[in-house]
XYZ file of C-alpha atoms in Angstrom:
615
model
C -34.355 -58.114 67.238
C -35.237 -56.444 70.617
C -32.876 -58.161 72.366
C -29.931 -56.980 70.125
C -31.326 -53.435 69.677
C -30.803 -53.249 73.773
C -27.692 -54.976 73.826
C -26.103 -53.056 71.208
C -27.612 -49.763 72.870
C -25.551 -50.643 76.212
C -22.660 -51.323 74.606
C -22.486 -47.914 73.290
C -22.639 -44.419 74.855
C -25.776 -42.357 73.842
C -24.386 -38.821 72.758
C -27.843 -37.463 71.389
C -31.998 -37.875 72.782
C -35.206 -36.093 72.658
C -36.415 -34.058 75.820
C -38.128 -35.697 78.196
C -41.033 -37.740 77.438
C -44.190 -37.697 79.426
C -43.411 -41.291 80.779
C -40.537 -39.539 82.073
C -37.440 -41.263 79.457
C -35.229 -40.100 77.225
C -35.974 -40.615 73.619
C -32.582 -41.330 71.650
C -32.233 -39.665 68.334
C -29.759 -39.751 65.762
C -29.840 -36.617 64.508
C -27.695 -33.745 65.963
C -29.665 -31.258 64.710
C -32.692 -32.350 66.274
C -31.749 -33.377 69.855
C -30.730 -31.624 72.722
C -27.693 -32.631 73.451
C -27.300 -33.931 77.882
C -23.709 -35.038 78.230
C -23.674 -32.201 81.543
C -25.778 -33.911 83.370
C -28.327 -31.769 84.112
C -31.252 -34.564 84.128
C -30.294 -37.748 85.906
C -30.809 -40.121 83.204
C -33.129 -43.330 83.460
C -32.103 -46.661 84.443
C -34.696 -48.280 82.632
C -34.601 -49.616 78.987
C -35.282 -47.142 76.774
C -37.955 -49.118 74.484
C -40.284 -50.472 77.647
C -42.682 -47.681 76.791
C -42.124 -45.593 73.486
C -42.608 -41.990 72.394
C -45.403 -40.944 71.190
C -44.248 -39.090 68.969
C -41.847 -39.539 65.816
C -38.106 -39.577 67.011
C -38.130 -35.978 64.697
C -40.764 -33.711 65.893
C -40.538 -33.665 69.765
C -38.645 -30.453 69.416
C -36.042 -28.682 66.990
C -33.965 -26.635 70.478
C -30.051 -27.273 70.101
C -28.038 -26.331 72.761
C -24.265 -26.642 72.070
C -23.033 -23.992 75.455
C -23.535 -25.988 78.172
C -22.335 -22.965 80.660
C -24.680 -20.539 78.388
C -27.656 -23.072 78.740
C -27.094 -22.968 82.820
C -26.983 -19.528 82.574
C -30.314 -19.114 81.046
C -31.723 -21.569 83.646
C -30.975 -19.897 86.067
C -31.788 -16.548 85.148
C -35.359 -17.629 84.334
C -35.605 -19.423 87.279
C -35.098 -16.462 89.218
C -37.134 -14.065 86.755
C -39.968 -16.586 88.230
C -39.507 -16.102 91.951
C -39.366 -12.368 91.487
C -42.452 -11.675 89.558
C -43.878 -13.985 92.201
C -42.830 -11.670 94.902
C -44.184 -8.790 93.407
C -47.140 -10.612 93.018
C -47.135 -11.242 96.352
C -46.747 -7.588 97.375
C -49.250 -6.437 94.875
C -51.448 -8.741 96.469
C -51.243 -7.636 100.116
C -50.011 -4.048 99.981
C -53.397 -2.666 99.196
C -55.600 -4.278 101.928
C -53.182 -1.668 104.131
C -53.374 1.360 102.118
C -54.993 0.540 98.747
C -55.447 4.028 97.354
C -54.900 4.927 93.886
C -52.159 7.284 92.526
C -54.890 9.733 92.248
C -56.049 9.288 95.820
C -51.857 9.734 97.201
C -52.075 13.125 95.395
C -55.035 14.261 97.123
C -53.501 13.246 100.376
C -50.589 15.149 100.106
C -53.283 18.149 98.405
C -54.978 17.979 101.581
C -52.078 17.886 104.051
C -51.122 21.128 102.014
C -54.387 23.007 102.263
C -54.707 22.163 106.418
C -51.129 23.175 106.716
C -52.400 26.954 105.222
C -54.593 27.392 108.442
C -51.566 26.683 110.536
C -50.028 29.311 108.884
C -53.334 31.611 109.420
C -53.169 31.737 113.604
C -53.201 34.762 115.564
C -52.290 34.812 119.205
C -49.872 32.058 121.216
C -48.560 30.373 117.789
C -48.195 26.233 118.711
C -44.738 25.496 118.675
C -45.967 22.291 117.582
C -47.195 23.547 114.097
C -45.089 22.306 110.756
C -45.195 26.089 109.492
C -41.959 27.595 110.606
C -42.022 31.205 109.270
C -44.378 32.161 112.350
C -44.607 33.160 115.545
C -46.549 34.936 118.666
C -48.865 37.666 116.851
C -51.943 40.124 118.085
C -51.598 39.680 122.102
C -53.487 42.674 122.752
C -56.089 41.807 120.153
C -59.237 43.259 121.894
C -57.949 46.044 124.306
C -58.957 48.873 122.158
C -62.787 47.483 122.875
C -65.040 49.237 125.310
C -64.735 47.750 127.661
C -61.726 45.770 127.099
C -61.587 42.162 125.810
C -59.948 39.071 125.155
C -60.133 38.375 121.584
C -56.689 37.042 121.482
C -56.398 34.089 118.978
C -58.201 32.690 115.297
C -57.176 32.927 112.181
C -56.305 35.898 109.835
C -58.601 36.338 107.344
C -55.985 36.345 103.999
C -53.170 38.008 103.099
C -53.604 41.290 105.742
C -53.607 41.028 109.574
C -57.399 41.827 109.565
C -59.855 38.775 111.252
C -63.014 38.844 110.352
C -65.399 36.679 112.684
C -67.959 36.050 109.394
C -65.572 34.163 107.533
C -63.995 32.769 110.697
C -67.383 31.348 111.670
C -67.997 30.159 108.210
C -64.951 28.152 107.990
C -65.553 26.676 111.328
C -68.913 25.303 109.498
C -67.533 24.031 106.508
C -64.595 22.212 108.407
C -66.752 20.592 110.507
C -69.295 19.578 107.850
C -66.613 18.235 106.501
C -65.581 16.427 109.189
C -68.332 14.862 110.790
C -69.039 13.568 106.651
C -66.126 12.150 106.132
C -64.033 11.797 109.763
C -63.615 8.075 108.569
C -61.369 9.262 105.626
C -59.743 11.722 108.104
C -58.297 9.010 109.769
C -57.349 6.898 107.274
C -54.902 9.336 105.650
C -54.048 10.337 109.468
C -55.377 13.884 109.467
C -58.289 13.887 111.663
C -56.338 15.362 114.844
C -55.066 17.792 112.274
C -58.537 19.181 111.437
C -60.042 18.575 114.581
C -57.337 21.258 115.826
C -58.199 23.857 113.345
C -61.828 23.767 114.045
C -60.719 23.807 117.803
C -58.673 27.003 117.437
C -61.353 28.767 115.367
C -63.998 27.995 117.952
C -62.266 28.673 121.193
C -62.146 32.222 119.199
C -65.906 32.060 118.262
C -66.468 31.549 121.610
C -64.054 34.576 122.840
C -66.087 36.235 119.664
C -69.742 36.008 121.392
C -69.025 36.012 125.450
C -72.069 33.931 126.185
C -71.510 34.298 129.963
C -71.432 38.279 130.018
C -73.383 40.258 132.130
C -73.067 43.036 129.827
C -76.305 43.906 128.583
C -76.291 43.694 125.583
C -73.990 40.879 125.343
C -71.457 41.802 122.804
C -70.856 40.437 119.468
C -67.194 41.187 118.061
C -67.402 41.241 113.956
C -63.649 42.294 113.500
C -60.174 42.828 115.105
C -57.987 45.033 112.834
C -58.935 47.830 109.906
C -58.245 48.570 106.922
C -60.595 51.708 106.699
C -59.587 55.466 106.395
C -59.120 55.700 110.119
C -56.471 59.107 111.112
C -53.957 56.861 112.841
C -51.384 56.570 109.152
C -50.798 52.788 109.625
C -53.245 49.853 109.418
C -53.828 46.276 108.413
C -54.016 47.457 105.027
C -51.700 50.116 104.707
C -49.405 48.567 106.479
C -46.997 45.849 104.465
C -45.820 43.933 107.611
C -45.524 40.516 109.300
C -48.269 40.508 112.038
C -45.582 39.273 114.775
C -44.153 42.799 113.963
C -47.231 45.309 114.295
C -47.400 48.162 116.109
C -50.086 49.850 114.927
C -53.530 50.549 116.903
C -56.113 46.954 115.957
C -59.264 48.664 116.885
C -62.299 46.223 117.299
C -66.216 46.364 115.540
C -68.762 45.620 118.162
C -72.151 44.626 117.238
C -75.106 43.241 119.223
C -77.877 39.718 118.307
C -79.192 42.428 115.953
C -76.228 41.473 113.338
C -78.476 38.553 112.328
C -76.004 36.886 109.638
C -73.193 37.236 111.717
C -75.440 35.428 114.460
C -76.727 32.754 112.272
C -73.158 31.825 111.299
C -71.607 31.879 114.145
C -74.488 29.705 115.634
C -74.032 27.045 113.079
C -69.872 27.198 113.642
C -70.552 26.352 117.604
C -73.447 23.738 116.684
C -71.292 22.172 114.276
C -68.180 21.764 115.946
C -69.798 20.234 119.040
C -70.572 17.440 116.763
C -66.967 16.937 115.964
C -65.951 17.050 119.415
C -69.168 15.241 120.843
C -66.704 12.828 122.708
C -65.391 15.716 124.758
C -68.534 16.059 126.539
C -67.951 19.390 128.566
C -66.626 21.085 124.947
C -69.461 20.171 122.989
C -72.126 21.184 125.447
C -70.610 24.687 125.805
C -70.155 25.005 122.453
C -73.855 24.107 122.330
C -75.200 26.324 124.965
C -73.461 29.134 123.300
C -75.142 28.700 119.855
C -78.945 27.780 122.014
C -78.366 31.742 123.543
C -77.680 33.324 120.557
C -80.109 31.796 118.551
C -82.688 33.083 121.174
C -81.337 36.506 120.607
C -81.035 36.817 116.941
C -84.948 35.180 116.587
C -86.898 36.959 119.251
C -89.910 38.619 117.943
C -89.712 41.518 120.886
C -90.899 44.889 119.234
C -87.469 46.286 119.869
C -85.839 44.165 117.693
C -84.267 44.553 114.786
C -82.984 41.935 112.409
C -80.321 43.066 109.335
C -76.769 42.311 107.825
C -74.374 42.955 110.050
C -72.228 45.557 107.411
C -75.574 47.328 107.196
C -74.713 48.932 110.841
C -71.476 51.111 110.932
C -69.917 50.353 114.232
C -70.714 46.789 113.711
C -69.144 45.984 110.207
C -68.852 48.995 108.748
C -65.101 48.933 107.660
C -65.900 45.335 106.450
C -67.959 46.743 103.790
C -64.630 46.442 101.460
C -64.273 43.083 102.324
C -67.320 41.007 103.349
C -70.388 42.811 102.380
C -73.113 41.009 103.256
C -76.268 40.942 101.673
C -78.481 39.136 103.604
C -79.392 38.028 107.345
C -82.496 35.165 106.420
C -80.014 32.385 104.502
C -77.662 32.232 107.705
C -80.609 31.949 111.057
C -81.971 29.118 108.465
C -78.361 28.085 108.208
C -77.826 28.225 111.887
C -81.109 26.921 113.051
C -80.549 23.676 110.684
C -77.430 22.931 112.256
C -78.590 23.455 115.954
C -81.156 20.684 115.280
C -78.482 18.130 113.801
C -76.621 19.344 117.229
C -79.172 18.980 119.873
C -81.921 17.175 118.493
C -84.592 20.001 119.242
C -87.234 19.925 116.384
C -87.911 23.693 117.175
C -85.054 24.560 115.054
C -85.911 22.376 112.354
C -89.366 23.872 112.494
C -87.470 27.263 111.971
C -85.388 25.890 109.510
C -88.310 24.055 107.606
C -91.086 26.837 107.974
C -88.320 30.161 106.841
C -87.050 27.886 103.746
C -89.077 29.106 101.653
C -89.393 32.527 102.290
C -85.845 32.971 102.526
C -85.361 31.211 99.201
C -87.378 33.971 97.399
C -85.203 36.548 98.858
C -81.991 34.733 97.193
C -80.651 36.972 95.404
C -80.944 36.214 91.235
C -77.003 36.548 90.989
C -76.281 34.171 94.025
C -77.987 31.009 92.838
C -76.709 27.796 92.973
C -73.661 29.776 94.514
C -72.288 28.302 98.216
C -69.839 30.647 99.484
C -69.679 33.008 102.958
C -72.105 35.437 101.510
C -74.786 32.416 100.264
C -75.882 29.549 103.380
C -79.048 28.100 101.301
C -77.861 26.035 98.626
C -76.034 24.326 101.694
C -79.006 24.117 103.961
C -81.093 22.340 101.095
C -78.446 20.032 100.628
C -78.070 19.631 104.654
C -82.482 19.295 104.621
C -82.346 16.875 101.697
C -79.720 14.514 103.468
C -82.203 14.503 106.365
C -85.747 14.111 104.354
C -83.753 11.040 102.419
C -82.384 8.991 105.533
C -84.619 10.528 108.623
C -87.559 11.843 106.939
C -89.625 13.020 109.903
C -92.539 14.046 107.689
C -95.483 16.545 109.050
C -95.145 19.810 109.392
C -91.542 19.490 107.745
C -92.307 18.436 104.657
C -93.007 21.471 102.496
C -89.595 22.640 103.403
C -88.139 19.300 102.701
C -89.675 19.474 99.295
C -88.160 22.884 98.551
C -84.652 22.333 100.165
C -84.986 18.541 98.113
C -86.001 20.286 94.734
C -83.057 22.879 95.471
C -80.491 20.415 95.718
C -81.321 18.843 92.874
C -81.722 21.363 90.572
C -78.297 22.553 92.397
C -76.170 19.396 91.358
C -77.954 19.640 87.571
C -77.014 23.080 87.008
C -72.917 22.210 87.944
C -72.941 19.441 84.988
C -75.103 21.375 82.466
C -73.246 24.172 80.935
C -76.033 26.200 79.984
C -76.419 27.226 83.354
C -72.881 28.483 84.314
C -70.457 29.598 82.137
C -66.776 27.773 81.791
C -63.458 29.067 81.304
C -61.803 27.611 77.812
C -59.645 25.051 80.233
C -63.168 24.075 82.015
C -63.377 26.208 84.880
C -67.005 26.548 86.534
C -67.723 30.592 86.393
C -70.346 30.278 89.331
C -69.847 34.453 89.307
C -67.200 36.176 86.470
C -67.694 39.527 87.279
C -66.891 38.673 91.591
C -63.725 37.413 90.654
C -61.708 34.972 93.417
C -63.351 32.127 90.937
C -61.623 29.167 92.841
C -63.477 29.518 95.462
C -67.116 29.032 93.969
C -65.718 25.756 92.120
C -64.215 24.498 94.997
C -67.893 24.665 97.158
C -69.298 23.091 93.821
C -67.080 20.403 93.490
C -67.786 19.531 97.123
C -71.505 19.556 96.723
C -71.265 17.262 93.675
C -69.423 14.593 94.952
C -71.273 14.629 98.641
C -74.597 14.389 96.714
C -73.872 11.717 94.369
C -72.432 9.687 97.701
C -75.671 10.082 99.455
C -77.091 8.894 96.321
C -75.346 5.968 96.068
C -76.067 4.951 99.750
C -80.054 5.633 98.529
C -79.207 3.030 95.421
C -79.578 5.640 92.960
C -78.003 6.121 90.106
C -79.068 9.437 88.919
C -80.479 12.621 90.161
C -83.708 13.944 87.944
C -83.046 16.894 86.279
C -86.459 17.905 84.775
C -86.732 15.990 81.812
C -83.436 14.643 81.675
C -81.375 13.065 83.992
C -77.416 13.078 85.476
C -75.807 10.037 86.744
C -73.533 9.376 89.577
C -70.505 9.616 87.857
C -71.046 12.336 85.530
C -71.243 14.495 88.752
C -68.338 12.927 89.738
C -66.630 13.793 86.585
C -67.590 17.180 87.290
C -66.576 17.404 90.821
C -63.028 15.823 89.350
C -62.335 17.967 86.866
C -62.440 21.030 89.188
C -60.345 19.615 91.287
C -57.648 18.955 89.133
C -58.171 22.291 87.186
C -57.080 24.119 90.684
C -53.898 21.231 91.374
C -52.697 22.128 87.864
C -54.864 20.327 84.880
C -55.545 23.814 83.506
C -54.092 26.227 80.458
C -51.414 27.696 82.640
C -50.675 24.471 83.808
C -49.955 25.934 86.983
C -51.184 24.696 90.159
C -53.388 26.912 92.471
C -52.408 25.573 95.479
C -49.042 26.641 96.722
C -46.606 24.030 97.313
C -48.721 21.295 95.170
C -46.769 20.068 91.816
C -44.115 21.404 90.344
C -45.411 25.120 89.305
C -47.641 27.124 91.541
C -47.421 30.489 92.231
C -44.462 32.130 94.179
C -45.657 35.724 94.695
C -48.671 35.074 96.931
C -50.279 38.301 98.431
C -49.569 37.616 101.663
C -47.459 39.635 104.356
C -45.834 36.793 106.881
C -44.881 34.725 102.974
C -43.301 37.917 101.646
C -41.513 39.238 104.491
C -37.820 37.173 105.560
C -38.932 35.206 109.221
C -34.860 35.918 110.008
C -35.072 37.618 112.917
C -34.793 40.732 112.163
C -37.735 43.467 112.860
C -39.254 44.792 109.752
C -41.249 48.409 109.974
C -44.447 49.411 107.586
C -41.854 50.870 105.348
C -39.255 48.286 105.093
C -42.111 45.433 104.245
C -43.547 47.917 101.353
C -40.048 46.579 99.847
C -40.987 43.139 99.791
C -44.120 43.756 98.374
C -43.278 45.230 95.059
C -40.376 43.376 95.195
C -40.106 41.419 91.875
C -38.171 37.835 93.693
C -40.261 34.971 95.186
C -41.814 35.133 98.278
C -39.051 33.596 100.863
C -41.588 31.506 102.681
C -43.429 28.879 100.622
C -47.051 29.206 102.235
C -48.213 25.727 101.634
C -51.832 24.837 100.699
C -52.876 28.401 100.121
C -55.036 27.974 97.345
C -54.859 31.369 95.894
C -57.689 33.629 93.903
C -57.161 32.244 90.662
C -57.097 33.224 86.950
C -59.652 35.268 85.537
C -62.787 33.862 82.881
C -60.045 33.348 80.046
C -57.985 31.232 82.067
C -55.209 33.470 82.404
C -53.214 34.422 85.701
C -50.581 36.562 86.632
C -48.455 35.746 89.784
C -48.045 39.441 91.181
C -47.807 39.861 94.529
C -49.537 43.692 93.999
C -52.342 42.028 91.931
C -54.145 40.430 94.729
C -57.541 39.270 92.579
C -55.375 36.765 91.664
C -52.347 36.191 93.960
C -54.304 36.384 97.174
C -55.711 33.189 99.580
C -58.481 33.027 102.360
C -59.281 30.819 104.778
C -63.196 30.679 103.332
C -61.913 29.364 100.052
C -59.604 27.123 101.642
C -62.044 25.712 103.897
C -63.772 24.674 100.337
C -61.015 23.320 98.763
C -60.446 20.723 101.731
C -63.981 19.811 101.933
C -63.736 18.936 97.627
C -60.099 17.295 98.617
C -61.322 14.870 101.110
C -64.785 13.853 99.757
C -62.786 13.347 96.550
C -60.479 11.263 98.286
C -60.326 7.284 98.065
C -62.654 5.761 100.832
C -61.245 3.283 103.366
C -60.890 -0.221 102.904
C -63.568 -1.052 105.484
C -66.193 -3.707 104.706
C -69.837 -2.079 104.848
C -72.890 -4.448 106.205
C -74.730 -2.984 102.850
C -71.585 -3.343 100.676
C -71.178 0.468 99.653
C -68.837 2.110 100.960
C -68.305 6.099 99.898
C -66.690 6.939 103.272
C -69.402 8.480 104.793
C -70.437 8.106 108.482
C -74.198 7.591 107.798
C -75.476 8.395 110.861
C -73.001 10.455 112.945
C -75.247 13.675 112.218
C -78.190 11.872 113.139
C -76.781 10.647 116.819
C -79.318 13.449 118.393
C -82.514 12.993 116.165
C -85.141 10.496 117.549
């Protein structure tokens, strides 16, 4: 019966079989309906006789597929076939695209963010403007800044404080600190998103000034102390920084200059931890640093010295020294900034005389702290940043006895500081989430800026402790609810807010286009442009024809709401102190590189670059 079966089989053509068996035959069928049908030769077919090894299966159930197109069957074939190869190849690329970059959505946004809010101090120089610079609605401005001093100076250069042609060397000196603190944190990030050389040169321009600011070498005696180049005070010449609507490559006007002595002890103590600071950045350029040190060593001696003579106050408290700057930068304090200063002079040098300063004024200058100012880092407030700067060096380099009671303090400080961000009984929010460090200051950006910074730093020192929570009394916050925190600030100021308007000009696709802010409003066409002619452009109703990227601007008020006025500067205006906030919360925020750590943690944080001087 076998023997006919095959013989009968080769005497006729086989026009229907099953798929492919395992054994690797064709199964006949004789049923159209269930066989696929192979007369186009797609699948060689078997020499062999189809019974030597049978299907396990019933001739009807290997499958019920009918294919009656042959052309429509190669078609699908090969479609799918290459379907395959191209979700492998983005497989592929998914696979080895991230060990070069690797950073989230999130993390490209806060690149180009932080690009942005660097390329805003670009657009802040005075003096010989860098024809190098991306910002090309500048030029050559203030080259007789310092002539109207007595005697005569060079204070050519640094950075204009806002939106006027006034520079203020307190909030220069501040964002020289913050820059750098930001810096010698988080350099490795830096130069992973290729901006290091871009910060490092901002923090160089603003402390060749510094050092312009405080002429170490003088033999005047006293050695001079320059607060401010420009006015904006009710001075009998009829044109100033302030009255005066107009690009600073165009002014005419007189700049005089505010001259104080080591007896403006704020200005002193922040200027002191600008120079100490930076000469950590630039610690590789070995002749930079150690002038920049020796600079900071001097005045320190001058602003402490317990002569009878010698007087210690706020620097606006004296007229000639910072009298006009009253309006502006009012300071109310002179103990928060020598602690300030002295704490980053150790980090600098090493010296554990200025960490006993540091250390043994902590406490005494935190009961001074003014009730309103808590919890608050901003130019006016140094000691919620010098706890957090004593608490990072009691938890990796505790150096115990005598330090200790003020590392308890400044520890208990930063603590409580990063508790009082996430619980909202301490600060009050906008309605869209905004911290309200301060609602009746105004400029509210900046404070939540400083705070989001301080959040995220902390929790990353944290993590490299193995926490995962700070104590907060009898409760407790974790790691990523500061986190949380320190993101959602963040994005309220890039645009994840009720206006749903970015703060930052240039960021997203709404921001505001009526920033207070002469060089932005005025035409860079060529053309001169008097006091009168710019008073045009600033009640002028059309955008601003320069786009002044990364100027993170006042902000709206406690309900959330903003108007974009140029003539409403409380909320239209920018600063270099609240920028210098904004990139310090942009780049601590940012992804970390995708570095392998001997400990396995990696936040981005150089560990011990602050430590290099402490044995």
């Amino acid at each position: 019966m076998t023997s006919f079966i095959s013989s009968d089989l080769d005497s006729q053509s086989i026009r229907y079989a099953h798929t492919i068996s395992e054994a690797g035959r064709l199964v006949p069928s004789a049923s159209k309906w269930n066989s696929i049908q192979l007369d186009f030769n797609l699948v060689r077919q078997s020499n062999n006789n189809y019974f030597s090894i049978s299907s396990q299966y019933s001739k009807s159930y290997d499958y019920e597929l009918v294919i009656t197109d042959k052309k429509c069957f190669k078609r699908f074939v090969y479609i799918s076939v290459t379907i395959v190869l191209a979700i492998l190849a983005i497989a592929l690329l998914l696979h080895f695209l991230p060990q070069s970059r690797g950073h989230s959505s999130s993390s490209r946004n806060l690149t180009l963010a932080l690009s942005q809010a660097l390329m805003f101090f670009d657009a802040q120089k005075s003096g010989n403007f860098p024809s190098s610079t991306p910002v090309r609605f500048r030029g050559n401005s203030g080259l007789q800044d310092g002539n109207l001093s007595s005697p005569a100076a060079d204070l050519v250069g640094g950075f204009y404080d806002s939106g006027n042609n006034m520079k203020f060397s307190f909030t220069s000196a501040y964002t020289v600190t913050l820059l750098s603190w930001s810096v010698i944190e988080y350099h490795e990030k830096y130069a992973e998103i290729g901006e290091l050389d871009h910060v490092k040169d901002i923090i160089r321009w603003g402390s060749d000034y510094l050092l312009k600011v405080f002429p170490h070498n003088s033999t005047l005696v006293p050695i001079p102390l320059y607060s401010q180049v420009g006015t904006g005070g009710n001075d009998t010449e009829p044109y100033n920084d302030m009255s005066c609507w107009q690009r600073p490559e165009h002014m005419e006007y007189p700049r005089p200059v505010s001259t104080c002595d080591s007896t403006a002890s704020d200005l002193a103590g922040e200027i002191m931890a600008a120079l100490s600071s930076a000469s950590i950045v630039f610690k590789d350029d070995a002749d930079y640093s150690v002038t920049l040190i020796r600079a900071a060593e001097k005045l320190f001696g001058l602003a402490t010295k317990n002569d009878t003579g010698h007087m210690q106050g706020p620097y606006t408290a004296v007229e000639n020294c910072g009298g006009t700057a009253r309006k502006f930068y009012n300071s109310s304090g002179f103990m928060d900034e020598l602690v300030w200063g002295g704490t980053w002079l150790f980090f600098a040098t090493g010296n554990t005389s200025y960490l006993g300063y540091a250390t043994g004024n902590f406490s005494a200058t935190e009961a001074v702290e003014r009730l309103s100012e808590k919890g608050i880092f901003y130019w006016n407030n140094k000691l919620p940043a010098t706890a957090v700067l004593l608490a990072r060096l009691r938890s990796f380099r505790d150096l115990g006895f005598p330090y200790e009671p003020g590392f308890k303090s400044s520890t208990n400080m930063a603590n409580s500081l990063v508790c009082s961000y996430a619980s909202e009984g301490v600060f009050n929010r906008t309605p869209g989430g905004l911290i309200l460090s301060d609602p009746g200051h105004g400029e509210s950006l900046q404070f939540a800026a400083t705070a989001s910074f301080f959040s995220k730093l902390y929790s990353d020192y944290l993590q490299l402790l193995g926490s995962t929570e700070v104590s907060c009394g009898s409760d407790s916050l974790s790691l990523e609810s500061m986190r949380k925190f320190s993101r959602s600030q963040v994005r309220y100021i890039l645009g994840d807010n009720p206006m749903k308007m970015s703060y930052m000009v240039g960021f997203g696709n709404k921001y505001p286009t009526h920033v207070h802010h002469r060089a932005a409003s005025i035409p860079w066409d060529g053309r001169y442009y008097s006091c009168e002619a710019g008073q045009g452009w600033l009640s002028s109703k059309d955008p601003n024809p320069n786009i002044l990227y990364g100027a993170m601007v006042s902000g709206p008020d406690q309900f959330d709401n903003f108007l974009d006025e140029r003539e409403q500067p409380w909320f239209t205006e920018p600063t270099i102190a609240s920028n210098a906030g904004l990139v310090a919360a942009l780049i601590a925020l940012h992804d970390p590189p995708r570095k392998s750590k001997p400990n396995g943690i990696s936040v981005g944080i150089d560990l011990d670059n602050i430590f290099e001087k402490i044995h």
